[in-house]
PDB file of C-alpha atoms in Angstrom:
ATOM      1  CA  UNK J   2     -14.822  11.111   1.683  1.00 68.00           C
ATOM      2  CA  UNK J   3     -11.080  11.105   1.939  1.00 80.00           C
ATOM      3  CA  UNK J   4      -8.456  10.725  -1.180  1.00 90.00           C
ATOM      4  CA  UNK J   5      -5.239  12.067  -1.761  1.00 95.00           C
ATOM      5  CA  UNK J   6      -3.322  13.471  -4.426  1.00 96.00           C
ATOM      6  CA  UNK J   7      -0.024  13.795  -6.019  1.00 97.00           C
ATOM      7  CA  UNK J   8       0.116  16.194  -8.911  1.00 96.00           C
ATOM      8  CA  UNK J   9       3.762  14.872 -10.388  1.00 96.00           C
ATOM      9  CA  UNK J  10       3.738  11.733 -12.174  1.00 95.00           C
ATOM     10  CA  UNK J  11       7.735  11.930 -11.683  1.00 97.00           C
ATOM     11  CA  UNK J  12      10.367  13.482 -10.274  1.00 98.00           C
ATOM     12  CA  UNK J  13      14.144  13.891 -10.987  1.00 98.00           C
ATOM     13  CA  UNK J  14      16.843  15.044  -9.050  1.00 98.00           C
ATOM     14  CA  UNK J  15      20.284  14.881  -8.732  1.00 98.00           C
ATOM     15  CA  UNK J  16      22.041  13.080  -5.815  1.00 98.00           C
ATOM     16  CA  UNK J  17      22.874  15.371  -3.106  1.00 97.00           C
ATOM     17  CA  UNK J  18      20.362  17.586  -3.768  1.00 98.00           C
ATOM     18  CA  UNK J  19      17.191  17.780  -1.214  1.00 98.00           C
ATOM     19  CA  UNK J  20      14.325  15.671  -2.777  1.00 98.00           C
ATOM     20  CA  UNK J  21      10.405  17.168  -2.338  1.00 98.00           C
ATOM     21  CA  UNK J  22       7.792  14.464  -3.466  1.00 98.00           C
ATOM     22  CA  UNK J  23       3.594  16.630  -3.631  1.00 98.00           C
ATOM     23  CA  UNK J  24       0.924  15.055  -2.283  1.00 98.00           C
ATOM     24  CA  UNK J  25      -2.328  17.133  -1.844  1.00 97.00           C
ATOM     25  CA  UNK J  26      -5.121  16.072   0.817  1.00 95.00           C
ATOM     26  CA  UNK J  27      -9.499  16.678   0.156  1.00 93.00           C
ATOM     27  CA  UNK J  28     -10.849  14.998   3.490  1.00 84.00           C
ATOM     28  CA  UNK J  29     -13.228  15.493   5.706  1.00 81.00           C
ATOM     29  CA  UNK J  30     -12.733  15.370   9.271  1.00 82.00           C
ATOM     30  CA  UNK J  31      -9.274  14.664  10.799  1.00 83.00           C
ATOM     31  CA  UNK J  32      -6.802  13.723   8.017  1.00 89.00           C
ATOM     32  CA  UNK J  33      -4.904  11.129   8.738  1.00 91.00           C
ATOM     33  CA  UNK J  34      -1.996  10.524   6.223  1.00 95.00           C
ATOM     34  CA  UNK J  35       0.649   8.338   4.837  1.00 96.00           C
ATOM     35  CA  UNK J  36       3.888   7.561   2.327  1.00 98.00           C
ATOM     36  CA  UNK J  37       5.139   4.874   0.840  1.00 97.00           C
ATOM     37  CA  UNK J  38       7.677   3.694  -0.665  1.00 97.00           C
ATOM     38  CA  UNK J  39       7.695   0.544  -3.397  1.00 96.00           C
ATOM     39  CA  UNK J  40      10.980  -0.368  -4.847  1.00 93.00           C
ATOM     40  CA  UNK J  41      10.992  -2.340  -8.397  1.00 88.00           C
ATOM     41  CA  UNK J  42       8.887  -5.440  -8.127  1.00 86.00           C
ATOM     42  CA  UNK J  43       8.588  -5.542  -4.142  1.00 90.00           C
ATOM     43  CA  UNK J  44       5.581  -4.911  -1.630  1.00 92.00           C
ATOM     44  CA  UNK J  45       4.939  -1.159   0.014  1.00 95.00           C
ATOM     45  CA  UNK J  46       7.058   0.098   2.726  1.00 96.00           C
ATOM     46  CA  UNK J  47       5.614   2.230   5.193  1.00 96.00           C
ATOM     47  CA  UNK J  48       7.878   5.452   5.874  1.00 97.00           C
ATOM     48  CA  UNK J  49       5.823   7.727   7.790  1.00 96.00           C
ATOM     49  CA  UNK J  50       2.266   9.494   9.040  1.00 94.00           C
ATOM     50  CA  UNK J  51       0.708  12.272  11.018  1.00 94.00           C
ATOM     51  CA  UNK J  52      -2.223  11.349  13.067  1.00 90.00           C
ATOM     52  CA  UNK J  53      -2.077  14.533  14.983  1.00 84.00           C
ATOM     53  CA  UNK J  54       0.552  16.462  16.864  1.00 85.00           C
ATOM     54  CA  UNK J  55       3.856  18.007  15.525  1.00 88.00           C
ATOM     55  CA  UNK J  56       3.406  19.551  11.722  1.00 92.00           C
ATOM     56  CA  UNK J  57       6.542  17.732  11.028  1.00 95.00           C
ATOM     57  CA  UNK J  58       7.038  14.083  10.918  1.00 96.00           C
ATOM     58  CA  UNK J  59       9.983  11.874  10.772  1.00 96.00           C
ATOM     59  CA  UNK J  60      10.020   8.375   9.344  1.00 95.00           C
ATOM     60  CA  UNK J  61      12.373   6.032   8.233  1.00 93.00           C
ATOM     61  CA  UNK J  62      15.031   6.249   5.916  1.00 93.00           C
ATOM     62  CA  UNK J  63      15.457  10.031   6.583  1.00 95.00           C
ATOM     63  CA  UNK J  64      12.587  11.175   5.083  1.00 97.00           C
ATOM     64  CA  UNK J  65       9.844  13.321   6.852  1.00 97.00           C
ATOM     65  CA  UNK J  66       7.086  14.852   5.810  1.00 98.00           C
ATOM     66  CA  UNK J  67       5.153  18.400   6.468  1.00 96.00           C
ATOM     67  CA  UNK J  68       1.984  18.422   7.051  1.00 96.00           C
ATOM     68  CA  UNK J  69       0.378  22.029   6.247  1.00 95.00           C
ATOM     69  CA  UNK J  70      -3.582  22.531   6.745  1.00 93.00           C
ATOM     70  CA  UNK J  71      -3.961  25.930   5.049  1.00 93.00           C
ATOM     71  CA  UNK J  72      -2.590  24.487   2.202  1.00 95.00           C
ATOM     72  CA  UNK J  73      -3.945  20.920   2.278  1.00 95.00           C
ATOM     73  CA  UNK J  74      -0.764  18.984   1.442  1.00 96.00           C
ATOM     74  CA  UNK J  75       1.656  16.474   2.879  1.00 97.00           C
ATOM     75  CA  UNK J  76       4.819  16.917   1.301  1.00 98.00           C
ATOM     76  CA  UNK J  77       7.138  14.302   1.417  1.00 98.00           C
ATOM     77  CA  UNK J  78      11.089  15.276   1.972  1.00 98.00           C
ATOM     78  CA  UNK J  79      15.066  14.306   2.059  1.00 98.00           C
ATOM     79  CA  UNK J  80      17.139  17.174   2.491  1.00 97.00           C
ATOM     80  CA  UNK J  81      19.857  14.983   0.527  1.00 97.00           C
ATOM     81  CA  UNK J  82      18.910  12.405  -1.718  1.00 97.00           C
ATOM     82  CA  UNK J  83      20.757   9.253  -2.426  1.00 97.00           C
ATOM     83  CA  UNK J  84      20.587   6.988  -5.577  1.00 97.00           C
ATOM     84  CA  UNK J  85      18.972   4.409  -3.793  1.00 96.00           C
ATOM     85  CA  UNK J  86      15.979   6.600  -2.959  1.00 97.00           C
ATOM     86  CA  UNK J  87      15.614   5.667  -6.910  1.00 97.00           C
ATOM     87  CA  UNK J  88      11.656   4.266  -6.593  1.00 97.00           C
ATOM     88  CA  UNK J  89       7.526   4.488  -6.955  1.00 96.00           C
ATOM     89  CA  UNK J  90       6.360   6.487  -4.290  1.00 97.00           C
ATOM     90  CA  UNK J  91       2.333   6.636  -2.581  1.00 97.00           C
ATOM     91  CA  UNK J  92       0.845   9.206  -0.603  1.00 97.00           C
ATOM     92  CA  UNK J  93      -2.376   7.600   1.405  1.00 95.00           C
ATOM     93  CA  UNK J  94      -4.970   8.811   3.091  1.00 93.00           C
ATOM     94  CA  UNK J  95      -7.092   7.112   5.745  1.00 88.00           C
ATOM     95  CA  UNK J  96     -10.717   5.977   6.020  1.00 79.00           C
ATOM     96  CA  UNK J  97     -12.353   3.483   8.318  1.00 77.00           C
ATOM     97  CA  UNK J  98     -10.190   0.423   7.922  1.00 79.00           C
ATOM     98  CA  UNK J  99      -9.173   1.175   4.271  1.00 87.00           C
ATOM     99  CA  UNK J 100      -6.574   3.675   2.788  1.00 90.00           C
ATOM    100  CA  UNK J 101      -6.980   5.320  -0.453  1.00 91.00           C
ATOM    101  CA  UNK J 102      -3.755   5.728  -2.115  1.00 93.00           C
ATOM    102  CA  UNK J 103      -2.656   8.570  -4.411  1.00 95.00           C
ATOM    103  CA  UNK J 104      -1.388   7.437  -8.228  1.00 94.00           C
ATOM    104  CA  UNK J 105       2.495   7.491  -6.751  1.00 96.00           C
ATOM    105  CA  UNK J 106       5.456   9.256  -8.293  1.00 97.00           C
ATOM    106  CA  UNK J 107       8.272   8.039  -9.925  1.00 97.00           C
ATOM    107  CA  UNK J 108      11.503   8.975  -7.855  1.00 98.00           C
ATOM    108  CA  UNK J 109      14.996   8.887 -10.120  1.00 98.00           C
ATOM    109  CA  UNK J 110      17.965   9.928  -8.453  1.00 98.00           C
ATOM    110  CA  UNK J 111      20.507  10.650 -10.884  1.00 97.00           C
ATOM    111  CA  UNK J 112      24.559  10.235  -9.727  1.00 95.00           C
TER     112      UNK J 112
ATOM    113  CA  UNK Q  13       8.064  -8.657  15.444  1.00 86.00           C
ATOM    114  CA  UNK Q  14       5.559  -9.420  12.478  1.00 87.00           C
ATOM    115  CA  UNK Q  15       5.836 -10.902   9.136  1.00 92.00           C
ATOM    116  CA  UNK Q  16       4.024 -11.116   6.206  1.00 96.00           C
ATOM    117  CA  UNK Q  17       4.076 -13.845   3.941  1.00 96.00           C
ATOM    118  CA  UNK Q  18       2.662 -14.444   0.245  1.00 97.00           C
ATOM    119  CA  UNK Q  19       3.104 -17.258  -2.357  1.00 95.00           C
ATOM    120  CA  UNK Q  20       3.747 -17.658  -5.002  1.00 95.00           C
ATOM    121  CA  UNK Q  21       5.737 -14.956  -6.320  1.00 95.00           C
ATOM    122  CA  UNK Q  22       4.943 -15.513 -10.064  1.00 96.00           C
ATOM    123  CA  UNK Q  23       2.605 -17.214 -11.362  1.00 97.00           C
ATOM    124  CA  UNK Q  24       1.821 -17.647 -15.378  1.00 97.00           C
ATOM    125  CA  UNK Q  25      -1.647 -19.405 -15.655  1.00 97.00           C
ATOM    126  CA  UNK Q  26      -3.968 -19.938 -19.061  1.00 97.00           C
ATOM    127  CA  UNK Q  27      -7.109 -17.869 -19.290  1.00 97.00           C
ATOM    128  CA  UNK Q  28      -9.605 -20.233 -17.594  1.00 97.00           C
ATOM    129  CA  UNK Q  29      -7.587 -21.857 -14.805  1.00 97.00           C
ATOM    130  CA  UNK Q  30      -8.403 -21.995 -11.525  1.00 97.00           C
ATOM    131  CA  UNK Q  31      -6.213 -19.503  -9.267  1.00 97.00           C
ATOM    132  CA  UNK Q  32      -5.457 -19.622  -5.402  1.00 97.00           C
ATOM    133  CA  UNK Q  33      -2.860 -17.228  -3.842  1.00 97.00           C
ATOM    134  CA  UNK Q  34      -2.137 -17.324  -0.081  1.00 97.00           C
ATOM    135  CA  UNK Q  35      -1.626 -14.767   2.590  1.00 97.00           C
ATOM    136  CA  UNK Q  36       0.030 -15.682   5.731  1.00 97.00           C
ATOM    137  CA  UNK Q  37       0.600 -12.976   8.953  1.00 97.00           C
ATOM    138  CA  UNK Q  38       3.105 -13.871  12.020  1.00 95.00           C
ATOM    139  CA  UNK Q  39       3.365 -12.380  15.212  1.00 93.00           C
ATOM    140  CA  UNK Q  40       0.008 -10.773  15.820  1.00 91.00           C
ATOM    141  CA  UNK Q  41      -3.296 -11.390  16.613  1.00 89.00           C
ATOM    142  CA  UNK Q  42      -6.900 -10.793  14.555  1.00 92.00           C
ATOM    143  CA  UNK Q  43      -5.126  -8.411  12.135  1.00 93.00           C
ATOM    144  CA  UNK Q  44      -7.219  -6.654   9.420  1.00 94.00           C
ATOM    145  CA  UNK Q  45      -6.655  -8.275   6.021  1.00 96.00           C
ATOM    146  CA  UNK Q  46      -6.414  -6.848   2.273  1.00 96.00           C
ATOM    147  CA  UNK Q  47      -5.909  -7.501  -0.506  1.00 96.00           C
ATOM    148  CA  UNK Q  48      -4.758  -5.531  -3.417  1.00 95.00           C
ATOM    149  CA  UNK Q  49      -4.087  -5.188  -7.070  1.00 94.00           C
ATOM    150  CA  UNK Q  50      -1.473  -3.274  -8.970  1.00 93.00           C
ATOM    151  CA  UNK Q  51      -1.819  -2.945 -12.756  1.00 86.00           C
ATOM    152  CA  UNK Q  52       1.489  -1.570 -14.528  1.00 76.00           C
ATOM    153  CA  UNK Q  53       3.364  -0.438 -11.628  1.00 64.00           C
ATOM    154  CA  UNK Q  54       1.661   2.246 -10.833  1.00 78.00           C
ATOM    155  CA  UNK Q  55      -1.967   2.680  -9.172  1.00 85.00           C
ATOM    156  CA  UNK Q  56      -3.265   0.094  -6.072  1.00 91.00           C
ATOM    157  CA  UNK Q  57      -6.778  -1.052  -5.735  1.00 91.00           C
ATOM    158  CA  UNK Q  58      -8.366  -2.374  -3.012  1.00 93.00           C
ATOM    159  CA  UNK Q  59      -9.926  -5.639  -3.540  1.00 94.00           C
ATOM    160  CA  UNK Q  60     -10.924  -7.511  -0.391  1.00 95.00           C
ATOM    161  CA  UNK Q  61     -10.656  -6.699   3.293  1.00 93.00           C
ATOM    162  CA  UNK Q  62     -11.332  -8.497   6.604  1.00 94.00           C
ATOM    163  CA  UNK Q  63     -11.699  -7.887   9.972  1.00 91.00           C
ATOM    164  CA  UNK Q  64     -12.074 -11.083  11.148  1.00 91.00           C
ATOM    165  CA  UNK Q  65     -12.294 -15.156  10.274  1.00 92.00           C
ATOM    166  CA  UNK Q  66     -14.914 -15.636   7.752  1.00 90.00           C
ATOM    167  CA  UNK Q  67     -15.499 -11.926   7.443  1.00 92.00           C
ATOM    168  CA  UNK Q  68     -14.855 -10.220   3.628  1.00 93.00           C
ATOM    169  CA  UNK Q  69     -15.841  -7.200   2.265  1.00 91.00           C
ATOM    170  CA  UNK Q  70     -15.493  -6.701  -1.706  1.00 90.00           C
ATOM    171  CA  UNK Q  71     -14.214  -3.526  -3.475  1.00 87.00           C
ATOM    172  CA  UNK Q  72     -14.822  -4.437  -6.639  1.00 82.00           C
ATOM    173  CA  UNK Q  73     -16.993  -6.703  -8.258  1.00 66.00           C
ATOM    174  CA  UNK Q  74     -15.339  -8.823 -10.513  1.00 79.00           C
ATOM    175  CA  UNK Q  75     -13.878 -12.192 -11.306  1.00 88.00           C
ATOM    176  CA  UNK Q  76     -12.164 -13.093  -7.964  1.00 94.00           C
ATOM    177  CA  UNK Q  77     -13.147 -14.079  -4.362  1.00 95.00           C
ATOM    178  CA  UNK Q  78     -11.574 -13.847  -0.762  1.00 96.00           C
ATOM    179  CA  UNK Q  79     -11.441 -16.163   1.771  1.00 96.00           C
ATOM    180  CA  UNK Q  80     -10.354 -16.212   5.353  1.00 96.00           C
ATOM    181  CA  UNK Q  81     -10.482 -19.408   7.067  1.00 94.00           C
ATOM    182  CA  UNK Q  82      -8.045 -19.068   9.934  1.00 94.00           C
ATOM    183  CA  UNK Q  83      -7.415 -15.544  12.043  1.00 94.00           C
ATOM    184  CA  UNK Q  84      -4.144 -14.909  10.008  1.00 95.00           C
ATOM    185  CA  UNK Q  85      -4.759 -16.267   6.511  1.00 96.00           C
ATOM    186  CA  UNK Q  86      -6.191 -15.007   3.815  1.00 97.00           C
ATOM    187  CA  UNK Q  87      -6.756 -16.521   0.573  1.00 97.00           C
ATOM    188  CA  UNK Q  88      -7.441 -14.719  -2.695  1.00 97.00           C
ATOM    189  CA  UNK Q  89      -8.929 -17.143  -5.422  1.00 96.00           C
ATOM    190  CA  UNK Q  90     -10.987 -17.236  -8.894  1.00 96.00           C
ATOM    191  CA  UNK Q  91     -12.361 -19.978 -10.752  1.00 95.00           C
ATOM    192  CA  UNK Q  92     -11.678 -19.411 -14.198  1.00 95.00           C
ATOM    193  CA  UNK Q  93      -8.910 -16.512 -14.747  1.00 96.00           C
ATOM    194  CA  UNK Q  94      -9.596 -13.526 -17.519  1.00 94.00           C
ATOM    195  CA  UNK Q  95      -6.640 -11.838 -19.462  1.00 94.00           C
ATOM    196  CA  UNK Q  96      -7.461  -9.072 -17.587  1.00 92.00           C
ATOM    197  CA  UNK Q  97      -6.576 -10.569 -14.126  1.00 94.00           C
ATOM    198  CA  UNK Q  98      -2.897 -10.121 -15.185  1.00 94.00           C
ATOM    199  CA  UNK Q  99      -0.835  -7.935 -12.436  1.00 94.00           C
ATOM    200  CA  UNK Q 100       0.597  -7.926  -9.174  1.00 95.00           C
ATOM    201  CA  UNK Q 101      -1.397  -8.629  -6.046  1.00 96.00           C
ATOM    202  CA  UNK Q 102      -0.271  -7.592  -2.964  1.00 96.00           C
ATOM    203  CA  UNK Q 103      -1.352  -8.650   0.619  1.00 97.00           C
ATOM    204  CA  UNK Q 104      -1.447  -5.968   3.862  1.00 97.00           C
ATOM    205  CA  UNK Q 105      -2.183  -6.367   7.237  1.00 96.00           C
ATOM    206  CA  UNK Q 106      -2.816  -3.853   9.981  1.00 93.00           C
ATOM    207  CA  UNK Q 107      -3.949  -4.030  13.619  1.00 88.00           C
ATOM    208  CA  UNK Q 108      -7.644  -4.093  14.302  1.00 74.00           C
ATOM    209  CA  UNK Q 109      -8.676  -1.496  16.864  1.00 69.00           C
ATOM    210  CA  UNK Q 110      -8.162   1.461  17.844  1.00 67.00           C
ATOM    211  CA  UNK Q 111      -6.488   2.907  14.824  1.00 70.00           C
ATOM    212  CA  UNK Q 112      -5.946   4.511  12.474  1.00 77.00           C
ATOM    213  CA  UNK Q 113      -3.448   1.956  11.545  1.00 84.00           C
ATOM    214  CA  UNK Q 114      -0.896   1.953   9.064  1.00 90.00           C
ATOM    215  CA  UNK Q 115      -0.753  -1.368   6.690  1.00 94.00           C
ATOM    216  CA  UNK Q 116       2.259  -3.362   5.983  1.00 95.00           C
ATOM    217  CA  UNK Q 117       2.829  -5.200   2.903  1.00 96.00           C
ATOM    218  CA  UNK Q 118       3.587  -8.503   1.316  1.00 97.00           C
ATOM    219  CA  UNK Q 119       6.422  -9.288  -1.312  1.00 96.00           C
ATOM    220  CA  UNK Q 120       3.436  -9.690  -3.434  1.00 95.00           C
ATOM    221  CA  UNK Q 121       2.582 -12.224  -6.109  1.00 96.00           C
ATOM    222  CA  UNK Q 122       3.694 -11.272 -10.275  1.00 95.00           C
ATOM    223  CA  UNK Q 123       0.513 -12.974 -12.069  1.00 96.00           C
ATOM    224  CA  UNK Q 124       0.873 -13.650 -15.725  1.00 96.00           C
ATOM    225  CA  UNK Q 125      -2.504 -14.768 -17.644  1.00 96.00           C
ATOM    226  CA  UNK Q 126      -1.758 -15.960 -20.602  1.00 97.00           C
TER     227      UNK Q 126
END
């Protein structure tokens, strides 16, 4: 079975200041993982995954994302965050054709 | 380039309407289908998926049905609508082989039951 995690229901930070967002991994197999990011009444938008390869991943907006095996987690990161990064945030994991998505985590950027 | 396409965007219907809410993907071929539900903003669940025309698997049994009648379509329906269908249903698409793929999302559809 594969599901994901993310331990903070929200997260606050202050613009400028690098933004982390958790999400912990329980899979078995390869994982193969993904964010999201939903703004106010809108759809998903894919930022980024690791299949394989490279710990670190880059995606859009200039986010990336580290994944770490001993400790099971994905961690989602901007090392300066803007006001517009203000959003609902999912961590997903893969399985078959389906992904199981973490409970997301509210993302206010404060000016 | 692909696009994904869902209408309406609201909807307010009375418990015990019919419902029918359409799906539409450009720019690829056979894509995998889904449909989802998200209930105060927060968590997504996975309704119905496809992997092909007339092909739907079901999540979650419950008071709506899925239909795909053409390669990129994909209809979500019910016949008589619960308070409890209230939310906001989003649509997804991915590619079909190979994968694993990620899926890209709809505007998605607000759905008031009233």
């Amino acid at each position: 079975a594969q599901s994901v995690a993310q331990p903070e229901d929200q997260v606050n930070v202050a613009e400028g200041n690098p933004l982390t967002v958790k999400c912990t991994y329980s899979v078995s197999g390869n994982p193969y993982l993904f964010w999201y990011v939903q703004y106010p009444n809108r759809g998903l938008q894919f930022l980024l995954k690791y299949i394989t390869g490279d710990n670190l991943v880059k995606g859009s907006y200039g986010f990336e994302a580290e994944f770490n095996k001993s400790q099971t987690s994905f961690h989602l990161k901007k090392p300066s965050a803007l006001v517009s990064d203000s959003a609902l945030y999912f961590c997903a994991s893969s399985n078959d054709y389906k992904l199981s998505f973490g409970a997301g985590t509210t993302v206010t950027v404060r000016a | 380039s692909q696009t994904i396409h869902q209408w309406p965007a609201t909807l307010v219907q009375p418990v015990g309407s019919p419902l029918s809410l359409e799906c539409t993907v450009e720019g690829t071929s056979n894509p995998n289908l889904y449909w989802y539900r998200q209930a105060a903003g927060r968590g997504l669940q996975l309704l119905f998926y496809s992997v092909g025309i007339g092909q739907i698997s079901s999540e979650v049994p419950q008071n709506l049905s899925a239909s795909r009648p053409q390669d990129r379509q994909f209809i979500l329906s019910s016949k008589k609508l619960l308070l409890s269908d209230s939310g906001f249903y989003l649509c997804a698409w991915s590619l079909w082989a190979g994968g694993p793929y990620e899926q890209y999302f709809g505007p998605g559809t607000r759905l008031t039951v009233t």
